Amino acid sequence: MLKHNQKTKLFSFGINEHGQLARLSNYKTEEEQNSVAEPVGEITLIKNKSEIESQLILQNIKEIASGRSHTVIITLDNELYGAGYNNYNQLGFSDESIDFSLLQKITLPSNVKTINHVACGWFHTIVVCDNHRVFAAGHSYFDQTFNVEQSPAFAESHDTILRDLENINNVITHASCNTFSSTIVINGWKVITCGEVRGQFNEEKNHVDGCEIFRDRKIKYLKHSDDGVFVLTEDGTVFFTGKKGPFTELLTGICEFSAQHMLSNFYYLKQRDFTIYRSTTDENNDFEDTIDTFNCLQNYFEKSQPKNNTNLQIYAGYSFTFIIVNKKIIYKLIEEGENGQLELIYNCNENGENNYFVKDIISGTDTTHFLLETCITKSEVEMKRKLFKNVKFCDVILI
């Protein structure tokens, strides 16, 4: 039965000492590892699945997330898969092995109808199911798992700070993690935090002070740095809460924004400006006066002279920052020299992926994954429906 009008492909590159590339042929044990990064390659196999079965799963990815050295994906069929480092059971696998070099299915402890969001910290993972249930696994010393103790498998949180979710009409709309913290947003505005970074959490109101402003200003991005939580609203305003303070307005006129999970750095693009800005905050919600600028994008676009920069996205992970151009080309930002440099990572058009676009990119400390997506045209959908109606083709699997 035809379910989804899209296809995805998942790629990875970087160090593979814990199998975090999810490409078995490139896996090296820590003893064999020589710290040489592996080049970009497509992930093509799922553990205990044939090549065709693996392809059907991997072309059906909805969301990806990455921690220090582990990666988790959600499929549109509401299945969960993980690979990489499992030293704190952050993948929810109870096996004695701590390295998993192929994606394999993760089993949750109770039946769920939908898997909506996934977010990964340094050694922990948060999964949102059925729009209002939170499951967690992994390192929990800082209570970054919503009061779920570390165990060999995922467990559902019944933390009192999630009491608003007892009303199933309240839904989780965003989820994010940093090194030792986790954040969810309920109904698009109510920000609930746990772990090392909590902001000024109001126990009586059961949310971070200042988040009421998001009732009227729609959240575009929710991003973590090591010092706090950032929100970019649709009107181009950036708000920040550190380890102590309420949400406060930080910047205006911003079209793109991202923050590094393990550091205090954040990056942004102003509207109608091709300069990449980098600055820092601290836990007291203070905005550093020093702002570094990188003009390598301006140099890159000198010939094409686009009218605006809405065709650019910034993705900052634990160690690296990437720029996506036209949803087709991935560059890594090299923060050297006066203007910085752009290092080409992948070009969809030059790699035979003309019909694909960059949907997402995630980065741990040593490995990066990116997800490509293509939408099937209406004519292709109609053609497939006709094939499936024809008895002659009823047992055909279309990939």
PDB file of N, CA and C in Angstrom, residues 260-356:
ATOM      1  N   GLN A 260      25.729  25.868  19.250  1.00  0.00           N
ATOM      2  CA  GLN A 260      26.530  24.674  19.458  1.00  0.00           C
ATOM      3  C   GLN A 260      26.189  24.040  20.799  1.00  0.00           C
ATOM      4  N   HIS A 261      25.932  22.736  20.788  1.00  0.00           N
ATOM      5  CA  HIS A 261      25.435  22.044  21.978  1.00  0.00           C
ATOM      6  C   HIS A 261      26.410  22.063  23.147  1.00  0.00           C
ATOM      7  N   MET A 262      27.675  21.826  22.855  1.00  0.00           N
ATOM      8  CA  MET A 262      28.650  21.633  23.927  1.00  0.00           C
ATOM      9  C   MET A 262      29.357  22.927  24.319  1.00  0.00           C
ATOM     10  N   LEU A 263      29.165  23.970  23.524  1.00  0.00           N
ATOM     11  CA  LEU A 263      29.842  25.241  23.745  1.00  0.00           C
ATOM     12  C   LEU A 263      28.819  26.349  23.970  1.00  0.00           C
ATOM     13  N   SER A 264      29.321  27.545  24.214  1.00  0.00           N
ATOM     14  CA  SER A 264      28.435  28.693  24.418  1.00  0.00           C
ATOM     15  C   SER A 264      28.220  29.483  23.133  1.00  0.00           C
ATOM     16  N   ASN A 265      28.799  29.025  22.034  1.00  0.00           N
ATOM     17  CA  ASN A 265      28.706  29.758  20.776  1.00  0.00           C
ATOM     18  C   ASN A 265      27.330  29.631  20.143  1.00  0.00           C
ATOM     19  N   PHE A 266      26.911  30.700  19.471  1.00  0.00           N
ATOM     20  CA  PHE A 266      25.740  30.608  18.595  1.00  0.00           C
ATOM     21  C   PHE A 266      26.012  31.415  17.334  1.00  0.00           C
ATOM     22  N   TYR A 267      25.332  31.043  16.261  1.00  0.00           N
ATOM     23  CA  TYR A 267      25.563  31.606  14.930  1.00  0.00           C
ATOM     24  C   TYR A 267      24.247  32.108  14.374  1.00  0.00           C
ATOM     25  N   TYR A 268      24.315  33.187  13.574  1.00  0.00           N
ATOM     26  CA  TYR A 268      23.076  33.700  13.007  1.00  0.00           C
ATOM     27  C   TYR A 268      23.336  34.490  11.742  1.00  0.00           C
ATOM     28  N   LEU A 269      22.289  34.613  10.952  1.00  0.00           N
ATOM     29  CA  LEU A 269      22.268  35.471   9.766  1.00  0.00           C
ATOM     30  C   LEU A 269      21.196  36.525   9.974  1.00  0.00           C
ATOM     31  N   LYS A 270      21.540  37.770   9.703  1.00  0.00           N
ATOM     32  CA  LYS A 270      20.541  38.824   9.756  1.00  0.00           C
ATOM     33  C   LYS A 270      19.779  38.854   8.433  1.00  0.00           C
ATOM     34  N   GLN A 271      18.586  39.399   8.481  1.00  0.00           N
ATOM     35  CA  GLN A 271      17.786  39.522   7.264  1.00  0.00           C
ATOM     36  C   GLN A 271      18.497  40.406   6.257  1.00  0.00           C
ATOM     37  N   ARG A 272      18.541  39.937   5.005  1.00  0.00           N
ATOM     38  CA  ARG A 272      19.172  40.656   3.891  1.00  0.00           C
ATOM     39  C   ARG A 272      20.654  40.940   4.153  1.00  0.00           C
ATOM     40  N   ASP A 273      21.328  39.993   4.802  1.00  0.00           N
ATOM     41  CA  ASP A 273      22.748  40.160   5.120  1.00  0.00           C
ATOM     42  C   ASP A 273      23.418  38.799   4.972  1.00  0.00           C
ATOM     43  N   PHE A 274      24.535  38.733   4.243  1.00  0.00           N
ATOM     44  CA  PHE A 274      25.211  37.461   3.996  1.00  0.00           C
ATOM     45  C   PHE A 274      26.399  37.241   4.928  1.00  0.00           C
ATOM     46  N   THR A 275      26.545  38.062   5.940  1.00  0.00           N
ATOM     47  CA  THR A 275      27.594  37.865   6.933  1.00  0.00           C
ATOM     48  C   THR A 275      27.141  36.826   7.958  1.00  0.00           C
ATOM     49  N   ILE A 276      28.014  35.877   8.277  1.00  0.00           N
ATOM     50  CA  ILE A 276      27.744  34.922   9.340  1.00  0.00           C
ATOM     51  C   ILE A 276      28.270  35.518  10.645  1.00  0.00           C
ATOM     52  N   TYR A 277      27.398  35.630  11.631  1.00  0.00           N
ATOM     53  CA  TYR A 277      27.780  36.188  12.924  1.00  0.00           C
ATOM     54  C   TYR A 277      27.907  35.068  13.954  1.00  0.00           C
ATOM     55  N   ARG A 278      28.943  35.179  14.797  1.00  0.00           N
ATOM     56  CA  ARG A 278      29.112  34.235  15.903  1.00  0.00           C
ATOM     57  C   ARG A 278      29.314  35.017  17.188  1.00  0.00           C
ATOM     58  N   SER A 279      28.579  34.625  18.214  1.00  0.00           N
ATOM     59  CA  SER A 279      28.751  35.259  19.511  1.00  0.00           C
ATOM     60  C   SER A 279      28.530  34.213  20.602  1.00  0.00           C
ATOM     61  N   THR A 280      28.576  34.658  21.850  1.00  0.00           N
ATOM     62  CA  THR A 280      28.397  33.749  22.979  1.00  0.00           C
ATOM     63  C   THR A 280      27.508  34.392  24.033  1.00  0.00           C
ATOM     64  N   THR A 281      26.967  33.539  24.892  1.00  0.00           N
ATOM     65  CA  THR A 281      26.223  34.007  26.065  1.00  0.00           C
ATOM     66  C   THR A 281      26.845  33.332  27.285  1.00  0.00           C
ATOM     67  N   ASP A 282      26.355  33.709  28.449  1.00  0.00           N
ATOM     68  CA  ASP A 282      26.713  32.962  29.650  1.00  0.00           C
ATOM     69  C   ASP A 282      25.432  32.597  30.389  1.00  0.00           C
ATOM     70  N   GLU A 283      25.589  31.846  31.456  1.00  0.00           N
ATOM     71  CA  GLU A 283      24.430  31.308  32.160  1.00  0.00           C
ATOM     72  C   GLU A 283      23.548  32.385  32.770  1.00  0.00           C
ATOM     73  N   ASN A 284      24.040  33.601  32.861  1.00  0.00           N
ATOM     74  CA  ASN A 284      23.256  34.702  33.434  1.00  0.00           C
ATOM     75  C   ASN A 284      22.478  35.485  32.387  1.00  0.00           C
ATOM     76  N   ASN A 285      22.383  34.916  31.191  1.00  0.00           N
ATOM     77  CA  ASN A 285      21.661  35.549  30.085  1.00  0.00           C
ATOM     78  C   ASN A 285      22.386  36.782  29.548  1.00  0.00           C
ATOM     79  N   ASP A 286      23.673  36.904  29.826  1.00  0.00           N
ATOM     80  CA  ASP A 286      24.438  38.038  29.318  1.00  0.00           C
ATOM     81  C   ASP A 286      24.952  37.751  27.914  1.00  0.00           C
ATOM     82  N   PHE A 287      24.862  38.750  27.061  1.00  0.00           N
ATOM     83  CA  PHE A 287      25.259  38.672  25.664  1.00  0.00           C
ATOM     84  C   PHE A 287      26.656  39.270  25.544  1.00  0.00           C
ATOM     85  N   GLU A 288      27.612  38.472  25.090  1.00  0.00           N
ATOM     86  CA  GLU A 288      28.989  38.956  24.980  1.00  0.00           C
ATOM     87  C   GLU A 288      29.079  40.113  23.982  1.00  0.00           C
ATOM     88  N   ASP A 289      29.930  41.080  24.308  1.00  0.00           N
ATOM     89  CA  ASP A 289      30.123  42.213  23.410  1.00  0.00           C
ATOM     90  C   ASP A 289      30.889  41.812  22.150  1.00  0.00           C
ATOM     91  N   THR A 290      31.771  40.824  22.285  1.00  0.00           N
ATOM     92  CA  THR A 290      32.600  40.415  21.159  1.00  0.00           C
ATOM     93  C   THR A 290      31.779  39.591  20.176  1.00  0.00           C
ATOM     94  N   ILE A 291      31.707  40.050  18.938  1.00  0.00           N
ATOM     95  CA  ILE A 291      30.990  39.330  17.890  1.00  0.00           C
ATOM     96  C   ILE A 291      31.967  39.077  16.741  1.00  0.00           C
ATOM     97  N   ASP A 292      32.143  37.817  16.406  1.00  0.00           N
ATOM     98  CA  ASP A 292      33.000  37.463  15.279  1.00  0.00           C
ATOM     99  C   ASP A 292      32.157  37.386  14.017  1.00  0.00           C
ATOM    100  N   THR A 293      32.714  37.843  12.918  1.00  0.00           N
ATOM    101  CA  THR A 293      31.997  37.819  11.644  1.00  0.00           C
ATOM    102  C   THR A 293      32.808  37.064  10.607  1.00  0.00           C
ATOM    103  N   PHE A 294      32.081  36.348   9.735  1.00  0.00           N
ATOM    104  CA  PHE A 294      32.699  35.600   8.645  1.00  0.00           C
ATOM    105  C   PHE A 294      32.002  35.994   7.346  1.00  0.00           C
ATOM    106  N   ASN A 295      32.774  36.536   6.410  1.00  0.00           N
ATOM    107  CA  ASN A 295      32.206  37.051   5.163  1.00  0.00           C
ATOM    108  C   ASN A 295      32.369  36.097   3.984  1.00  0.00           C
ATOM    109  N   CYS A 296      32.694  34.830   4.286  1.00  0.00           N
ATOM    110  CA  CYS A 296      32.923  33.882   3.196  1.00  0.00           C
ATOM    111  C   CYS A 296      31.672  33.654   2.358  1.00  0.00           C
ATOM    112  N   LEU A 297      30.488  33.792   2.956  1.00  0.00           N
ATOM    113  CA  LEU A 297      29.251  33.635   2.173  1.00  0.00           C
ATOM    114  C   LEU A 297      29.100  34.783   1.191  1.00  0.00           C
ATOM    115  N   GLN A 298      29.443  35.973   1.637  1.00  0.00           N
ATOM    116  CA  GLN A 298      29.341  37.146   0.769  1.00  0.00           C
ATOM    117  C   GLN A 298      30.259  36.980  -0.445  1.00  0.00           C
ATOM    118  N   ASN A 299      31.455  36.483  -0.192  1.00  0.00           N
ATOM    119  CA  ASN A 299      32.382  36.229  -1.290  1.00  0.00           C
ATOM    120  C   ASN A 299      31.837  35.159  -2.228  1.00  0.00           C
ATOM    121  N   TYR A 300      31.215  34.141  -1.655  1.00  0.00           N
ATOM    122  CA  TYR A 300      30.668  33.039  -2.440  1.00  0.00           C
ATOM    123  C   TYR A 300      29.558  33.527  -3.374  1.00  0.00           C
ATOM    124  N   PHE A 301      28.748  34.461  -2.904  1.00  0.00           N
ATOM    125  CA  PHE A 301      27.584  34.906  -3.677  1.00  0.00           C
ATOM    126  C   PHE A 301      27.855  36.162  -4.508  1.00  0.00           C
ATOM    127  N   GLU A 302      29.103  36.584  -4.585  1.00  0.00           N
ATOM    128  CA  GLU A 302      29.409  37.821  -5.312  1.00  0.00           C
ATOM    129  C   GLU A 302      28.914  37.784  -6.754  1.00  0.00           C
ATOM    130  N   LYS A 303      29.079  36.633  -7.414  1.00  0.00           N
ATOM    131  CA  LYS A 303      28.711  36.542  -8.826  1.00  0.00           C
ATOM    132  C   LYS A 303      27.208  36.416  -9.011  1.00  0.00           C
ATOM    133  N   SER A 304      26.557  35.646  -8.161  1.00  0.00           N
ATOM    134  CA  SER A 304      25.125  35.402  -8.360  1.00  0.00           C
ATOM    135  C   SER A 304      24.257  36.549  -7.867  1.00  0.00           C
ATOM    136  N   GLN A 305      24.750  37.294  -6.866  1.00  0.00           N
ATOM    137  CA  GLN A 305      24.055  38.457  -6.318  1.00  0.00           C
ATOM    138  C   GLN A 305      22.566  38.193  -6.060  1.00  0.00           C
ATOM    139  N   PRO A 306      22.256  37.251  -5.163  1.00  0.00           N
ATOM    140  CA  PRO A 306      20.844  36.968  -4.860  1.00  0.00           C
ATOM    141  C   PRO A 306      20.179  38.146  -4.156  1.00  0.00           C
ATOM    142  N   LYS A 307      18.863  38.210  -4.262  1.00  0.00           N
ATOM    143  CA  LYS A 307      18.126  39.329  -3.673  1.00  0.00           C
ATOM    144  C   LYS A 307      18.003  39.200  -2.167  1.00  0.00           C
ATOM    145  N   ASN A 308      18.009  37.971  -1.645  1.00  0.00           N
ATOM    146  CA  ASN A 308      17.893  37.790  -0.196  1.00  0.00           C
ATOM    147  C   ASN A 308      18.614  36.514   0.199  1.00  0.00           C
ATOM    148  N   ASN A 309      18.680  36.254   1.518  1.00  0.00           N
ATOM    149  CA  ASN A 309      19.405  35.085   1.993  1.00  0.00           C
ATOM    150  C   ASN A 309      18.489  34.019   2.582  1.00  0.00           C
ATOM    151  N   THR A 310      17.257  33.993   2.143  1.00  0.00           N
ATOM    152  CA  THR A 310      16.325  33.001   2.662  1.00  0.00           C
ATOM    153  C   THR A 310      16.611  31.601   2.140  1.00  0.00           C
ATOM    154  N   ASN A 311      17.557  31.488   1.206  1.00  0.00           N
ATOM    155  CA  ASN A 311      17.921  30.165   0.693  1.00  0.00           C
ATOM    156  C   ASN A 311      19.124  29.591   1.451  1.00  0.00           C
ATOM    157  N   LEU A 312      19.382  30.104   2.652  1.00  0.00           N
ATOM    158  CA  LEU A 312      20.503  29.634   3.467  1.00  0.00           C
ATOM    159  C   LEU A 312      19.998  29.119   4.806  1.00  0.00           C
ATOM    160  N   GLN A 313      20.622  28.038   5.286  1.00  0.00           N
ATOM    161  CA  GLN A 313      20.342  27.530   6.627  1.00  0.00           C
ATOM    162  C   GLN A 313      21.664  27.296   7.349  1.00  0.00           C
ATOM    163  N   ILE A 314      21.648  27.464   8.676  1.00  0.00           N
ATOM    164  CA  ILE A 314      22.814  27.200   9.513  1.00  0.00           C
ATOM    165  C   ILE A 314      22.482  26.037  10.442  1.00  0.00           C
ATOM    166  N   TYR A 315      23.407  25.074  10.542  1.00  0.00           N
ATOM    167  CA  TYR A 315      23.266  23.952  11.457  1.00  0.00           C
ATOM    168  C   TYR A 315      24.545  23.851  12.290  1.00  0.00           C
ATOM    169  N   ALA A 316      24.441  24.051  13.585  1.00  0.00           N
ATOM    170  CA  ALA A 316      25.591  23.903  14.475  1.00  0.00           C
ATOM    171  C   ALA A 316      25.393  22.678  15.351  1.00  0.00           C
ATOM    172  N   GLY A 317      26.424  21.830  15.441  1.00  0.00           N
ATOM    173  CA  GLY A 317      26.340  20.638  16.274  1.00  0.00           C
ATOM    174  C   GLY A 317      27.222  20.782  17.499  1.00  0.00           C
ATOM    175  N   TYR A 318      27.827  19.694  17.923  1.00  0.00           N
ATOM    176  CA  TYR A 318      28.701  19.737  19.090  1.00  0.00           C
ATOM    177  C   TYR A 318      30.043  20.387  18.758  1.00  0.00           C
ATOM    178  N   SER A 319      30.564  20.118  17.560  1.00  0.00           N
ATOM    179  CA  SER A 319      31.898  20.608  17.229  1.00  0.00           C
ATOM    180  C   SER A 319      31.966  21.374  15.913  1.00  0.00           C
ATOM    181  N   PHE A 320      31.002  21.151  15.027  1.00  0.00           N
ATOM    182  CA  PHE A 320      31.096  21.714  13.686  1.00  0.00           C
ATOM    183  C   PHE A 320      29.867  22.553  13.363  1.00  0.00           C
ATOM    184  N   THR A 321      30.042  23.466  12.390  1.00  0.00           N
ATOM    185  CA  THR A 321      28.941  24.305  11.922  1.00  0.00           C
ATOM    186  C   THR A 321      28.855  24.177  10.405  1.00  0.00           C
ATOM    187  N   PHE A 322      27.628  24.022   9.905  1.00  0.00           N
ATOM    188  CA  PHE A 322      27.414  23.796   8.480  1.00  0.00           C
ATOM    189  C   PHE A 322      26.460  24.845   7.914  1.00  0.00           C
ATOM    190  N   ILE A 323      26.668  25.158   6.642  1.00  0.00           N
ATOM    191  CA  ILE A 323      25.806  26.075   5.905  1.00  0.00           C
ATOM    192  C   ILE A 323      25.185  25.289   4.755  1.00  0.00           C
ATOM    193  N   ILE A 324      23.870  25.369   4.635  1.00  0.00           N
ATOM    194  CA  ILE A 324      23.152  24.718   3.532  1.00  0.00           C
ATOM    195  C   ILE A 324      22.712  25.797   2.557  1.00  0.00           C
ATOM    196  N   VAL A 325      23.057  25.633   1.283  1.00  0.00           N
ATOM    197  CA  VAL A 325      22.727  26.609   0.248  1.00  0.00           C
ATOM    198  C   VAL A 325      21.689  26.004  -0.693  1.00  0.00           C
ATOM    199  N   ASN A 326      20.578  26.712  -0.855  1.00  0.00           N
ATOM    200  CA  ASN A 326      19.500  26.291  -1.762  1.00  0.00           C
ATOM    201  C   ASN A 326      18.981  24.891  -1.456  1.00  0.00           C
ATOM    202  N   LYS A 327      19.185  24.437  -0.219  1.00  0.00           N
ATOM    203  CA  LYS A 327      18.783  23.084   0.194  1.00  0.00           C
ATOM    204  C   LYS A 327      19.427  21.998  -0.666  1.00  0.00           C
ATOM    205  N   LYS A 328      20.533  22.361  -1.311  1.00  0.00           N
ATOM    206  CA  LYS A 328      21.195  21.444  -2.235  1.00  0.00           C
ATOM    207  C   LYS A 328      22.662  21.194  -1.900  1.00  0.00           C
ATOM    208  N   ILE A 329      23.337  22.192  -1.345  1.00  0.00           N
ATOM    209  CA  ILE A 329      24.782  22.122  -1.160  1.00  0.00           C
ATOM    210  C   ILE A 329      25.110  22.295   0.321  1.00  0.00           C
ATOM    211  N   ILE A 330      25.968  21.409   0.841  1.00  0.00           N
ATOM    212  CA  ILE A 330      26.382  21.463   2.235  1.00  0.00           C
ATOM    213  C   ILE A 330      27.827  21.931   2.306  1.00  0.00           C
ATOM    214  N   TYR A 331      28.063  22.985   3.087  1.00  0.00           N
ATOM    215  CA  TYR A 331      29.418  23.473   3.344  1.00  0.00           C
ATOM    216  C   TYR A 331      29.689  23.404   4.844  1.00  0.00           C
ATOM    217  N   LYS A 332      30.933  23.114   5.191  1.00  0.00           N
ATOM    218  CA  LYS A 332      31.364  23.257   6.582  1.00  0.00           C
ATOM    219  C   LYS A 332      32.047  24.611   6.739  1.00  0.00           C
ATOM    220  N   LEU A 333      31.701  25.321   7.799  1.00  0.00           N
ATOM    221  CA  LEU A 333      32.315  26.615   8.069  1.00  0.00           C
ATOM    222  C   LEU A 333      33.668  26.396   8.735  1.00  0.00           C
ATOM    223  N   ILE A 334      34.716  26.858   8.077  1.00  0.00           N
ATOM    224  CA  ILE A 334      36.064  26.809   8.640  1.00  0.00           C
ATOM    225  C   ILE A 334      36.368  28.192   9.208  1.00  0.00           C
ATOM    226  N   GLU A 335      36.488  28.289  10.512  1.00  0.00           N
ATOM    227  CA  GLU A 335      36.610  29.587  11.172  1.00  0.00           C
ATOM    228  C   GLU A 335      38.070  30.014  11.240  1.00  0.00           C
ATOM    229  N   GLU A 336      38.643  30.231  10.072  1.00  0.00           N
ATOM    230  CA  GLU A 336      40.043  30.645   9.979  1.00  0.00           C
ATOM    231  C   GLU A 336      40.141  31.895   9.115  1.00  0.00           C
ATOM    232  N   GLY A 337      41.113  32.723   9.408  1.00  0.00           N
ATOM    233  CA  GLY A 337      41.319  33.925   8.614  1.00  0.00           C
ATOM    234  C   GLY A 337      40.282  34.992   8.914  1.00  0.00           C
ATOM    235  N   GLU A 338      40.391  36.074   8.204  1.00  0.00           N
ATOM    236  CA  GLU A 338      39.520  37.230   8.445  1.00  0.00           C
ATOM    237  C   GLU A 338      38.079  36.964   8.030  1.00  0.00           C
ATOM    238  N   ASN A 339      37.896  36.200   6.935  1.00  0.00           N
ATOM    239  CA  ASN A 339      36.551  35.993   6.401  1.00  0.00           C
ATOM    240  C   ASN A 339      35.997  34.603   6.644  1.00  0.00           C
ATOM    241  N   GLY A 340      36.834  33.682   7.149  1.00  0.00           N
ATOM    242  CA  GLY A 340      36.399  32.301   7.252  1.00  0.00           C
ATOM    243  C   GLY A 340      36.410  31.643   5.885  1.00  0.00           C
ATOM    244  N   GLN A 341      36.187  30.356   5.863  1.00  0.00           N
ATOM    245  CA  GLN A 341      36.178  29.618   4.604  1.00  0.00           C
ATOM    246  C   GLN A 341      35.013  28.642   4.584  1.00  0.00           C
ATOM    247  N   LEU A 342      34.597  28.276   3.381  1.00  0.00           N
ATOM    248  CA  LEU A 342      33.563  27.267   3.192  1.00  0.00           C
ATOM    249  C   LEU A 342      34.190  26.030   2.565  1.00  0.00           C
ATOM    250  N   GLU A 343      34.089  24.906   3.261  1.00  0.00           N
ATOM    251  CA  GLU A 343      34.596  23.639   2.741  1.00  0.00           C
ATOM    252  C   GLU A 343      33.431  22.812   2.210  1.00  0.00           C
ATOM    253  N   LEU A 344      33.454  22.490   0.917  1.00  0.00           N
ATOM    254  CA  LEU A 344      32.368  21.725   0.318  1.00  0.00           C
ATOM    255  C   LEU A 344      32.314  20.320   0.905  1.00  0.00           C
ATOM    256  N   ILE A 345      31.135  19.930   1.379  1.00  0.00           N
ATOM    257  CA  ILE A 345      30.914  18.588   1.904  1.00  0.00           C
ATOM    258  C   ILE A 345      30.121  17.737   0.920  1.00  0.00           C
ATOM    259  N   TYR A 346      29.053  18.315   0.356  1.00  0.00           N
ATOM    260  CA  TYR A 346      28.196  17.519  -0.536  1.00  0.00           C
ATOM    261  C   TYR A 346      27.365  18.451  -1.394  1.00  0.00           C
ATOM    262  N   ASN A 347      27.257  18.095  -2.670  1.00  0.00           N
ATOM    263  CA  ASN A 347      26.418  18.824  -3.619  1.00  0.00           C
ATOM    264  C   ASN A 347      25.475  17.823  -4.266  1.00  0.00           C
ATOM    265  N   CYS A 348      24.189  17.962  -3.979  1.00  0.00           N
ATOM    266  CA  CYS A 348      23.212  17.001  -4.500  1.00  0.00           C
ATOM    267  C   CYS A 348      23.286  16.890  -6.024  1.00  0.00           C
ATOM    268  N   ASN A 349      23.383  18.020  -6.710  1.00  0.00           N
ATOM    269  CA  ASN A 349      23.375  18.012  -8.171  1.00  0.00           C
ATOM    270  C   ASN A 349      24.610  17.337  -8.750  1.00  0.00           C
ATOM    271  N   GLU A 350      25.745  17.509  -8.095  1.00  0.00           N
ATOM    272  CA  GLU A 350      26.983  16.920  -8.603  1.00  0.00           C
ATOM    273  C   GLU A 350      27.127  15.449  -8.239  1.00  0.00           C
ATOM    274  N   ASN A 351      26.267  14.949  -7.354  1.00  0.00           N
ATOM    275  CA  ASN A 351      26.346  13.553  -6.936  1.00  0.00           C
ATOM    276  C   ASN A 351      25.154  12.734  -7.426  1.00  0.00           C
ATOM    277  N   GLY A 352      24.508  13.220  -8.499  1.00  0.00           N
ATOM    278  CA  GLY A 352      23.409  12.467  -9.096  1.00  0.00           C
ATOM    279  C   GLY A 352      22.127  12.493  -8.302  1.00  0.00           C
ATOM    280  N   GLU A 353      22.006  13.422  -7.343  1.00  0.00           N
ATOM    281  CA  GLU A 353      20.802  13.512  -6.513  1.00  0.00           C
ATOM    282  C   GLU A 353      20.004  14.758  -6.894  1.00  0.00           C
ATOM    283  N   ASN A 354      19.794  14.972  -8.195  1.00  0.00           N
ATOM    284  CA  ASN A 354      19.163  16.197  -8.667  1.00  0.00           C
ATOM    285  C   ASN A 354      17.776  16.420  -8.088  1.00  0.00           C
ATOM    286  N   ASN A 355      17.047  15.349  -7.812  1.00  0.00           N
ATOM    287  CA  ASN A 355      15.681  15.472  -7.316  1.00  0.00           C
ATOM    288  C   ASN A 355      15.611  15.524  -5.793  1.00  0.00           C
ATOM    289  N   TYR A 356      16.772  15.499  -5.146  1.00  0.00           N
ATOM    290  CA  TYR A 356      16.803  15.477  -3.679  1.00  0.00           C
ATOM    291  C   TYR A 356      17.188  16.841  -3.118  1.00  0.00           C
TER     292      TYR A 356
END
